[in-house]
Amino acid sequence: MIIDIHTHFWRKGYISNAFHMVTAKEWAGKEPGRNPEMILPKIEEGLVDPDGKLFIENMDRAGADVSFIMAGDFGIHWSGEEPAIPLEEQLRSYGELQKRFSGRIYAFAFVDPRRKGAVELFERAIKEWGLKGCGEFTCKDITVADDVSQPLIRKCAELGVPVLVHIRATAGTEEKGDFSAGNIGHPQHLEKALHKYPDLRFIMAHVGYPIWWERAIYLASKYSNCYLDISNWNQDMEDPDGLIPKLACMRDMVGADHICFGTDQSSGKRFCGENSILSQWVRFIKGLPEMAKERGYVFTKEEIDLILGGTAQKLFNL
Ligand SMILES: [Zn+2]
C-alpha cells in the first residue's frame, strides 16, 4: 500500500490574496517588466482543483492508494487577511472530500491556536466532520511548544489524534539566514512537545530539510512518539549520492517503522499530471534497495514497504 502522508488541496478562495502576494512579488522579481498584480490570479489558478479529479488522477498515475491532505491556516494571523472561504467551511468540505473519495483521501484539520474558538473548531472538525489529525501545524510566528498552542495540543492528546508539525526553515526565515532555535521551524520546539506529551503521536514533517536533518533525526530517535515524514527530501532526488546516506541514517536512527512517505504535493494543474513529483518520488523510494546497494548501503524490501505505506497504515489504523 502506498500512502502519501503529506499533501495539500486547495479550492478557489482557500488562501488569502495577501498570502499569495508574497509569492507574486517573488515571481515578479525574477523578470523585468512583470508586476505582482499580473501574476496574482495565475498563482491561485494553478493550485485549485474544484472537484478533486486532477488530484485523484495524479494519485492513480503514481500508484498511490491513499493521500492525507493537510489543512493550512494562512488567514489573519499569517497574512493579516482572511481567505474568501472561511477556514471553518474549508475544514467542513475536507470532510466531504473524505466521504466522496472514501478510503483514498483523508484530511487533517488545522486552526491557528490564536484564533478565537480555535479548540472548539478543531474539535468539531475531528468529531463532526471526521478529520483525522492536527496539521499541518505551521504558523508564521508561534511554535507547537508555545503556551498559546497548548490548549490545541492538549485537545489532540485528549482526542488521540496525531499532530503533523512543519520542521524546516520556513520560506522567509531561510533567507534571513537564522538557523538557530530562534527560527520557528527549528526541531528544538518540537522536542519540547514530544517530551511534554509522551502519549501523543507527532509527525515531523520534512525532517528538518535541508539544514537541521542531523538534529531532527537525533531527537526523533529519543522519542517513540515521533514519526518522520520525508516530504521535501524529494528535492534532492537528483543527487542520490547525497540523499541515500541521509535516508539510510534516518532508517538506522529512527527505524523504518517510524518513517512515512510524503510529498508535500499540492493540488492543481501546476503540480499534478506531468509536473507532479509524486510519481518520481514513489519510483525513487521503490528503487532504493538497488540504488543503495550500488553505494554501499542496504535497504530491504520490508523496510521500503513500511516507508511507502506500512508505517502510516499502522499509525492511522487503516
Ligand atoms: Zn511544511
mmCIF file of C-alpha atoms and ligand atoms in Angstrom:
data_model
loop_
_atom_site.group_PDB
_atom_site.id
_atom_site.type_symbol
_atom_site.label_atom_id
_atom_site.label_comp_id
_atom_site.label_asym_id
_atom_site.label_seq_id
_atom_site.Cartn_x
_atom_site.Cartn_y
_atom_site.Cartn_z
ATOM 1 C CA MET A 1 0.000 0.000 0.000
ATOM 2 C CA ILE A 2 1.336 3.432 -0.932
ATOM 3 C CA ILE A 3 0.326 6.275 1.371
ATOM 4 C CA ASP A 4 1.301 9.890 0.836
ATOM 5 C CA ILE A 5 1.078 11.310 4.314
ATOM 6 C CA HIS A 6 1.528 14.971 3.361
ATOM 7 C CA THR A 7 -0.375 16.743 0.578
ATOM 8 C CA HIS A 8 -2.329 19.979 0.193
ATOM 9 C CA PHE A 9 -5.624 20.511 -1.555
ATOM 10 C CA TRP A 10 -6.955 23.925 -2.491
ATOM 11 C CA ARG A 11 -10.090 25.378 -3.921
ATOM 12 C CA LYS A 12 -10.768 28.950 -5.022
ATOM 13 C CA GLY A 13 -10.709 31.309 -2.050
ATOM 14 C CA TYR A 14 -8.952 28.960 0.402
ATOM 15 C CA ILE A 15 -5.819 31.118 0.675
ATOM 16 C CA SER A 16 -5.891 34.864 1.204
ATOM 17 C CA ASN A 17 -4.655 37.179 -1.547
ATOM 18 C CA ALA A 18 -2.261 38.757 0.917
ATOM 19 C CA PHE A 19 -0.576 35.373 1.374
ATOM 20 C CA HIS A 20 -0.307 34.801 -2.389
ATOM 21 C CA MET A 21 1.053 38.318 -2.827
ATOM 22 C CA VAL A 22 4.330 37.250 -1.204
ATOM 23 C CA THR A 23 4.782 34.607 -3.924
ATOM 24 C CA ALA A 24 3.621 37.024 -6.625
ATOM 25 C CA LYS A 25 6.281 39.544 -5.627
ATOM 26 C CA GLU A 26 8.918 36.834 -5.679
ATOM 27 C CA TRP A 27 7.925 35.696 -9.173
ATOM 28 C CA ALA A 28 7.658 39.249 -10.461
ATOM 29 C CA GLY A 29 11.161 39.957 -9.219
ATOM 30 C CA LYS A 30 12.573 37.203 -11.412
ATOM 31 C CA GLU A 31 11.972 39.037 -14.697
ATOM 32 C CA PRO A 32 11.920 42.715 -15.548
ATOM 33 C CA GLY A 33 8.608 44.090 -16.777
ATOM 34 C CA ARG A 34 6.492 41.812 -14.593
ATOM 35 C CA ASN A 35 4.377 43.148 -11.797
ATOM 36 C CA PRO A 36 2.858 41.167 -8.921
ATOM 37 C CA GLU A 37 -0.719 42.183 -9.781
ATOM 38 C CA MET A 38 -0.329 40.453 -13.163
ATOM 39 C CA ILE A 39 0.879 37.275 -11.522
ATOM 40 C CA LEU A 40 -1.531 37.072 -8.577
ATOM 41 C CA PRO A 41 -4.528 35.479 -10.368
ATOM 42 C CA LYS A 42 -2.278 32.911 -12.044
ATOM 43 C CA ILE A 43 -0.999 31.607 -8.709
ATOM 44 C CA GLU A 44 -4.405 30.507 -7.496
ATOM 45 C CA GLU A 45 -5.413 29.204 -10.918
ATOM 46 C CA GLY A 46 -2.503 26.760 -10.879
ATOM 47 C CA LEU A 47 -3.363 25.473 -7.392
ATOM 48 C CA VAL A 48 -7.089 24.852 -7.417
ATOM 49 C CA ASP A 49 -8.919 21.620 -8.099
ATOM 50 C CA PRO A 50 -12.672 22.183 -7.631
ATOM 51 C CA ASP A 51 -13.791 18.536 -7.630
ATOM 52 C CA GLY A 52 -10.594 16.652 -6.830
ATOM 53 C CA LYS A 53 -10.436 14.995 -10.246
ATOM 54 C CA LEU A 54 -6.876 16.057 -11.095
ATOM 55 C CA PHE A 55 -5.738 15.101 -7.614
ATOM 56 C CA ILE A 56 -7.119 11.564 -7.782
ATOM 57 C CA GLU A 57 -5.865 11.044 -11.347
ATOM 58 C CA ASN A 58 -2.456 12.085 -10.141
ATOM 59 C CA MET A 59 -2.557 9.513 -7.337
ATOM 60 C CA ASP A 60 -3.663 6.835 -9.796
ATOM 61 C CA ARG A 61 -0.816 7.649 -12.166
ATOM 62 C CA ALA A 62 1.716 7.211 -9.352
ATOM 63 C CA GLY A 63 0.053 4.122 -7.893
ATOM 64 C CA ALA A 64 -0.667 5.924 -4.620
ATOM 65 C CA ASP A 65 -3.551 4.328 -2.734
ATOM 66 C CA VAL A 66 -4.131 6.966 -0.088
ATOM 67 C CA SER A 67 -3.338 10.661 0.413
ATOM 68 C CA PHE A 68 -3.551 12.690 3.582
ATOM 69 C CA ILE A 69 -4.481 16.317 2.981
ATOM 70 C CA MET A 70 -3.008 18.849 5.376
ATOM 71 C CA ALA A 71 -5.045 21.922 6.143
ATOM 72 C CA GLY A 72 -3.448 25.353 6.415
ATOM 73 C CA ASP A 73 -4.483 28.497 8.219
ATOM 74 C CA PHE A 74 -2.874 31.328 6.271
ATOM 75 C CA GLY A 75 -5.537 33.837 7.289
ATOM 76 C CA ILE A 76 -5.464 36.744 9.675
ATOM 77 C CA HIS A 77 -2.595 35.591 11.900
ATOM 78 C CA TRP A 78 -0.335 34.724 8.978
ATOM 79 C CA SER A 79 -1.099 37.201 6.234
ATOM 80 C CA GLY A 80 -3.213 39.796 8.038
ATOM 81 C CA GLU A 81 -6.200 38.973 5.852
ATOM 82 C CA GLU A 82 -8.858 36.257 5.917
ATOM 83 C CA PRO A 83 -9.398 33.996 2.895
ATOM 84 C CA ALA A 84 -12.602 34.403 0.871
ATOM 85 C CA ILE A 85 -13.783 30.973 2.056
ATOM 86 C CA PRO A 86 -13.731 30.863 5.872
ATOM 87 C CA LEU A 87 -11.496 28.236 7.457
ATOM 88 C CA GLU A 88 -14.492 26.540 9.043
ATOM 89 C CA GLU A 89 -16.030 25.997 5.606
ATOM 90 C CA GLN A 90 -12.722 24.665 4.274
ATOM 91 C CA LEU A 91 -12.451 22.082 7.063
ATOM 92 C CA ARG A 92 -16.053 21.022 6.627
ATOM 93 C CA SER A 93 -15.532 20.497 2.914
ATOM 94 C CA TYR A 94 -12.385 18.425 3.556
ATOM 95 C CA GLY A 95 -14.714 16.151 5.492
ATOM 96 C CA GLU A 96 -16.948 15.907 2.432
ATOM 97 C CA LEU A 97 -13.986 15.189 0.199
ATOM 98 C CA GLN A 98 -13.034 12.325 2.534
ATOM 99 C CA LYS A 99 -16.509 10.882 2.151
ATOM 100 C CA ARG A 100 -16.588 11.291 -1.628
ATOM 101 C CA PHE A 101 -13.216 9.574 -2.077
ATOM 102 C CA SER A 102 -13.731 7.138 0.746
ATOM 103 C CA GLY A 103 -10.596 5.179 1.608
ATOM 104 C CA ARG A 104 -8.431 7.212 -0.794
ATOM 105 C CA ILE A 105 -8.418 10.632 0.801
ATOM 106 C CA TYR A 106 -8.155 11.577 4.462
ATOM 107 C CA ALA A 107 -7.705 15.062 5.808
ATOM 108 C CA PHE A 108 -6.224 16.776 8.845
ATOM 109 C CA ALA A 109 -7.537 19.946 10.413
ATOM 110 C CA PHE A 110 -5.502 22.938 11.411
ATOM 111 C CA VAL A 111 -6.542 26.118 13.156
ATOM 112 C CA ASP A 112 -4.093 28.799 14.268
ATOM 113 C CA PRO A 113 -4.189 28.411 18.075
ATOM 114 C CA ARG A 114 -4.623 32.197 18.477
ATOM 115 C CA ARG A 115 -7.973 32.174 16.691
ATOM 116 C CA LYS A 116 -10.983 32.775 18.890
ATOM 117 C CA GLY A 117 -12.676 29.409 19.393
ATOM 118 C CA ALA A 118 -9.719 27.557 17.829
ATOM 119 C CA VAL A 119 -10.047 24.486 20.058
ATOM 120 C CA GLU A 120 -13.830 24.257 19.554
ATOM 121 C CA LEU A 121 -13.490 24.496 15.773
ATOM 122 C CA PHE A 122 -10.740 21.894 15.760
ATOM 123 C CA GLU A 123 -12.803 19.530 17.896
ATOM 124 C CA ARG A 124 -15.781 19.903 15.543
ATOM 125 C CA ALA A 125 -13.554 19.110 12.566
ATOM 126 C CA ILE A 126 -12.472 15.872 14.228
ATOM 127 C CA LYS A 127 -15.726 14.743 15.832
ATOM 128 C CA GLU A 128 -18.339 16.077 13.441
ATOM 129 C CA TRP A 129 -16.590 16.127 10.066
ATOM 130 C CA GLY A 130 -14.365 13.117 10.738
ATOM 131 C CA LEU A 131 -10.937 14.644 10.090
ATOM 132 C CA LYS A 132 -8.005 12.540 11.246
ATOM 133 C CA GLY A 133 -5.423 14.718 12.940
ATOM 134 C CA CYS A 134 -3.929 18.124 13.533
ATOM 135 C CA GLY A 135 -1.852 19.571 10.727
ATOM 136 C CA GLU A 136 -0.006 20.975 9.130
ATOM 137 C CA PHE A 137 0.974 22.784 12.299
ATOM 138 C CA THR A 138 2.704 25.782 10.809
ATOM 139 C CA CYS A 139 2.317 29.391 11.867
ATOM 140 C CA LYS A 140 4.210 32.494 10.950
ATOM 141 C CA ASP A 141 5.435 33.334 14.419
ATOM 142 C CA ILE A 142 4.467 30.749 17.032
ATOM 143 C CA THR A 143 5.529 27.154 17.596
ATOM 144 C CA VAL A 144 3.975 23.955 18.851
ATOM 145 C CA ALA A 145 5.784 24.496 22.168
ATOM 146 C CA ASP A 146 4.453 27.997 22.875
ATOM 147 C CA ASP A 147 1.974 28.470 25.731
ATOM 148 C CA VAL A 148 -0.690 29.770 23.361
ATOM 149 C CA SER A 149 -0.569 26.463 21.422
ATOM 150 C CA GLN A 150 -1.090 24.227 24.451
ATOM 151 C CA PRO A 151 -4.908 24.170 24.594
ATOM 152 C CA LEU A 152 -4.962 22.869 20.990
ATOM 153 C CA ILE A 153 -2.240 20.285 21.587
ATOM 154 C CA ARG A 154 -3.920 19.122 24.798
ATOM 155 C CA LYS A 155 -7.128 18.656 22.796
ATOM 156 C CA CYS A 156 -5.222 16.462 20.303
ATOM 157 C CA ALA A 157 -3.953 14.368 23.214
ATOM 158 C CA GLU A 158 -7.467 14.099 24.618
ATOM 159 C CA LEU A 159 -8.921 13.068 21.241
ATOM 160 C CA GLY A 160 -5.975 10.762 20.497
ATOM 161 C CA VAL A 161 -5.251 12.236 17.066
ATOM 162 C CA PRO A 162 -1.692 12.739 15.746
ATOM 163 C CA VAL A 163 -0.123 16.145 15.109
ATOM 164 C CA LEU A 164 1.922 16.816 11.982
ATOM 165 C CA VAL A 165 4.397 19.660 12.505
ATOM 166 C CA HIS A 166 6.316 21.592 9.838
ATOM 167 C CA ILE A 167 10.002 21.257 10.729
ATOM 168 C CA ARG A 168 12.193 23.048 8.215
ATOM 169 C CA ALA A 169 13.289 26.629 7.751
ATOM 170 C CA THR A 170 10.145 28.364 6.559
ATOM 171 C CA ALA A 171 10.266 30.461 3.442
ATOM 172 C CA GLY A 172 11.223 33.922 4.550
ATOM 173 C CA THR A 173 13.200 32.822 7.574
ATOM 174 C CA GLU A 174 15.532 30.845 5.321
ATOM 175 C CA GLU A 175 16.591 34.000 3.505
ATOM 176 C CA LYS A 176 17.248 35.828 6.740
ATOM 177 C CA GLY A 177 19.753 33.118 7.476
ATOM 178 C CA ASP A 178 18.552 32.429 11.011
ATOM 179 C CA PHE A 179 19.212 28.756 11.514
ATOM 180 C CA SER A 180 19.233 28.983 15.306
ATOM 181 C CA ALA A 181 16.402 27.931 17.607
ATOM 182 C CA GLY A 182 15.056 31.439 17.021
ATOM 183 C CA ASN A 183 13.663 30.028 13.780
ATOM 184 C CA ILE A 184 10.134 28.726 14.381
ATOM 185 C CA GLY A 185 10.784 25.713 12.114
ATOM 186 C CA HIS A 186 13.652 24.511 14.304
ATOM 187 C CA PRO A 187 13.383 20.913 15.608
ATOM 188 C CA GLN A 188 14.043 22.050 19.173
ATOM 189 C CA HIS A 189 10.476 23.360 19.515
ATOM 190 C CA LEU A 190 9.042 20.000 18.572
ATOM 191 C CA GLU A 191 11.281 18.283 21.099
ATOM 192 C CA LYS A 192 9.624 20.241 23.904
ATOM 193 C CA ALA A 193 6.215 18.989 22.770
ATOM 194 C CA LEU A 194 7.433 15.399 22.364
ATOM 195 C CA HIS A 195 8.717 15.496 25.894
ATOM 196 C CA LYS A 196 5.580 17.053 27.330
ATOM 197 C CA TYR A 197 3.087 14.688 25.637
ATOM 198 C CA PRO A 198 4.693 11.222 25.618
ATOM 199 C CA ASP A 199 1.433 9.523 24.571
ATOM 200 C CA LEU A 200 0.639 11.903 21.729
ATOM 201 C CA ARG A 201 1.991 10.909 18.331
ATOM 202 C CA PHE A 202 3.827 13.658 16.462
ATOM 203 C CA ILE A 203 4.825 13.508 12.810
ATOM 204 C CA MET A 204 7.874 15.568 12.000
ATOM 205 C CA ALA A 205 7.232 16.911 8.517
ATOM 206 C CA HIS A 206 10.286 17.426 6.272
ATOM 207 C CA VAL A 207 12.762 16.059 8.878
ATOM 208 C CA GLY A 208 14.483 19.427 9.173
ATOM 209 C CA TYR A 209 15.171 19.686 5.430
ATOM 210 C CA PRO A 210 17.764 20.651 4.378
ATOM 211 C CA ILE A 211 19.853 22.051 7.237
ATOM 212 C CA TRP A 212 18.645 20.520 10.513
ATOM 213 C CA TRP A 213 18.388 16.899 9.479
ATOM 214 C CA GLU A 214 21.018 15.553 11.903
ATOM 215 C CA ARG A 215 19.424 17.357 14.838
ATOM 216 C CA ALA A 216 15.979 16.262 13.670
ATOM 217 C CA ILE A 217 16.900 12.594 13.408
ATOM 218 C CA TYR A 218 18.772 12.597 16.691
ATOM 219 C CA LEU A 219 15.826 13.929 18.637
ATOM 220 C CA ALA A 220 13.343 11.676 16.818
ATOM 221 C CA SER A 221 15.492 8.696 17.837
ATOM 222 C CA LYS A 222 14.888 9.554 21.503
ATOM 223 C CA TYR A 223 11.079 9.618 21.350
ATOM 224 C CA SER A 224 8.999 6.638 20.310
ATOM 225 C CA ASN A 225 6.037 9.004 19.771
ATOM 226 C CA CYS A 226 7.912 10.785 16.951
ATOM 227 C CA TYR A 227 7.403 9.767 13.312
ATOM 228 C CA LEU A 228 9.220 11.165 10.290
ATOM 229 C CA ASP A 229 7.547 12.458 7.129
ATOM 230 C CA ILE A 230 10.183 12.542 4.383
ATOM 231 C CA SER A 231 8.400 15.092 2.193
ATOM 232 C CA ASN A 232 10.632 17.753 0.596
ATOM 233 C CA TRP A 233 13.600 15.371 0.574
ATOM 234 C CA ASN A 234 12.439 14.575 -2.959
ATOM 235 C CA GLN A 235 14.074 17.896 -3.843
ATOM 236 C CA ASP A 236 17.402 16.057 -3.538
ATOM 237 C CA MET A 237 16.459 13.173 -5.861
ATOM 238 C CA GLU A 238 18.887 14.460 -8.497
ATOM 239 C CA ASP A 239 21.703 13.829 -6.031
ATOM 240 C CA PRO A 240 21.326 10.191 -4.954
ATOM 241 C CA ASP A 241 24.908 10.113 -3.665
ATOM 242 C CA GLY A 242 23.996 12.765 -1.136
ATOM 243 C CA LEU A 243 20.433 11.693 -0.401
ATOM 244 C CA ILE A 244 20.735 7.930 0.058
ATOM 245 C CA PRO A 245 23.194 8.058 3.000
ATOM 246 C CA LYS A 246 20.860 10.519 4.748
ATOM 247 C CA LEU A 247 17.824 8.270 4.222
ATOM 248 C CA ALA A 248 19.870 5.312 5.483
ATOM 249 C CA CYS A 249 20.808 7.329 8.568
ATOM 250 C CA MET A 250 17.114 8.146 9.220
ATOM 251 C CA ARG A 251 16.303 4.452 8.964
ATOM 252 C CA ASP A 252 19.208 3.462 11.253
ATOM 253 C CA MET A 253 18.386 6.017 13.936
ATOM 254 C CA VAL A 254 14.603 6.104 13.896
ATOM 255 C CA GLY A 255 13.563 2.836 12.189
ATOM 256 C CA ALA A 256 11.524 2.237 9.036
ATOM 257 C CA ASP A 257 8.543 1.578 11.306
ATOM 258 C CA HIS A 258 8.646 5.292 12.203
ATOM 259 C CA ILE A 259 9.207 6.695 8.704
ATOM 260 C CA CYS A 260 6.361 7.743 6.408
ATOM 261 C CA PHE A 261 6.411 8.579 2.733
ATOM 262 C CA GLY A 262 5.252 12.117 1.929
ATOM 263 C CA THR A 263 5.446 14.633 -0.884
ATOM 264 C CA ASP A 264 4.014 18.000 0.209
ATOM 265 C CA GLN A 265 2.307 17.728 -3.201
ATOM 266 C CA SER A 266 -0.199 20.482 -3.927
ATOM 267 C CA SER A 267 -3.386 20.130 -5.913
ATOM 268 C CA GLY A 268 -3.962 21.938 -9.197
ATOM 269 C CA LYS A 269 -2.681 21.808 -12.729
ATOM 270 C CA ARG A 270 0.669 23.376 -11.872
ATOM 271 C CA PHE A 271 1.545 20.457 -9.601
ATOM 272 C CA CYS A 272 -0.429 17.481 -10.897
ATOM 273 C CA GLY A 273 -0.045 15.412 -14.063
ATOM 274 C CA GLU A 274 3.203 15.825 -15.982
ATOM 275 C CA ASN A 275 4.503 18.293 -13.402
ATOM 276 C CA SER A 276 3.889 16.073 -10.402
ATOM 277 C CA ILE A 277 6.742 14.896 -8.216
ATOM 278 C CA LEU A 278 4.585 12.134 -6.701
ATOM 279 C CA SER A 279 5.330 9.520 -9.387
ATOM 280 C CA GLN A 280 9.045 10.303 -9.402
ATOM 281 C CA TRP A 281 9.357 10.168 -5.627
ATOM 282 C CA VAL A 282 7.460 6.846 -5.435
ATOM 283 C CA ARG A 283 9.763 5.428 -8.119
ATOM 284 C CA PHE A 284 12.836 6.666 -6.260
ATOM 285 C CA ILE A 285 11.826 5.065 -2.947
ATOM 286 C CA LYS A 286 10.832 1.812 -4.670
ATOM 287 C CA GLY A 287 14.235 1.728 -6.354
ATOM 288 C CA LEU A 288 16.129 2.365 -3.104
ATOM 289 C CA PRO A 289 17.261 -1.233 -2.430
ATOM 290 C CA GLU A 290 19.101 -1.347 -5.741
ATOM 291 C CA MET A 291 20.427 2.218 -5.744
ATOM 292 C CA ALA A 292 21.559 1.895 -2.136
ATOM 293 C CA LYS A 293 23.417 -1.323 -2.857
ATOM 294 C CA GLU A 294 25.466 0.383 -5.584
ATOM 295 C CA ARG A 295 26.546 2.936 -2.987
ATOM 296 C CA GLY A 296 27.363 0.563 -0.137
ATOM 297 C CA TYR A 297 24.087 0.803 1.799
ATOM 298 C CA VAL A 298 21.321 -1.706 2.405
ATOM 299 C CA PHE A 299 17.551 -1.178 2.257
ATOM 300 C CA THR A 300 15.337 -4.262 2.435
ATOM 301 C CA LYS A 301 12.046 -4.724 0.605
ATOM 302 C CA GLU A 302 10.305 -4.897 4.020
ATOM 303 C CA GLU A 303 11.705 -1.513 5.001
ATOM 304 C CA ILE A 304 10.545 0.030 1.730
ATOM 305 C CA ASP A 305 7.047 -1.385 2.261
ATOM 306 C CA LEU A 306 6.954 0.205 5.712
ATOM 307 C CA ILE A 307 8.173 3.592 4.468
ATOM 308 C CA LEU A 308 5.847 3.683 1.462
ATOM 309 C CA GLY A 309 2.730 2.853 3.448
ATOM 310 C CA GLY A 310 3.049 0.205 6.157
ATOM 311 C CA THR A 311 4.071 2.642 8.875
ATOM 312 C CA ALA A 312 1.261 5.102 8.062
ATOM 313 C CA GLN A 313 -1.238 2.246 7.793
ATOM 314 C CA LYS A 314 -0.435 1.249 11.350
ATOM 315 C CA LEU A 315 -0.265 4.819 12.585
ATOM 316 C CA PHE A 316 -3.793 5.515 11.315
ATOM 317 C CA ASN A 317 -5.209 2.060 11.774
ATOM 318 C CA LEU A 318 -6.213 1.826 8.080
HETATM 319 ZN ZN ZN B 1 5.517 22.043 5.672
#
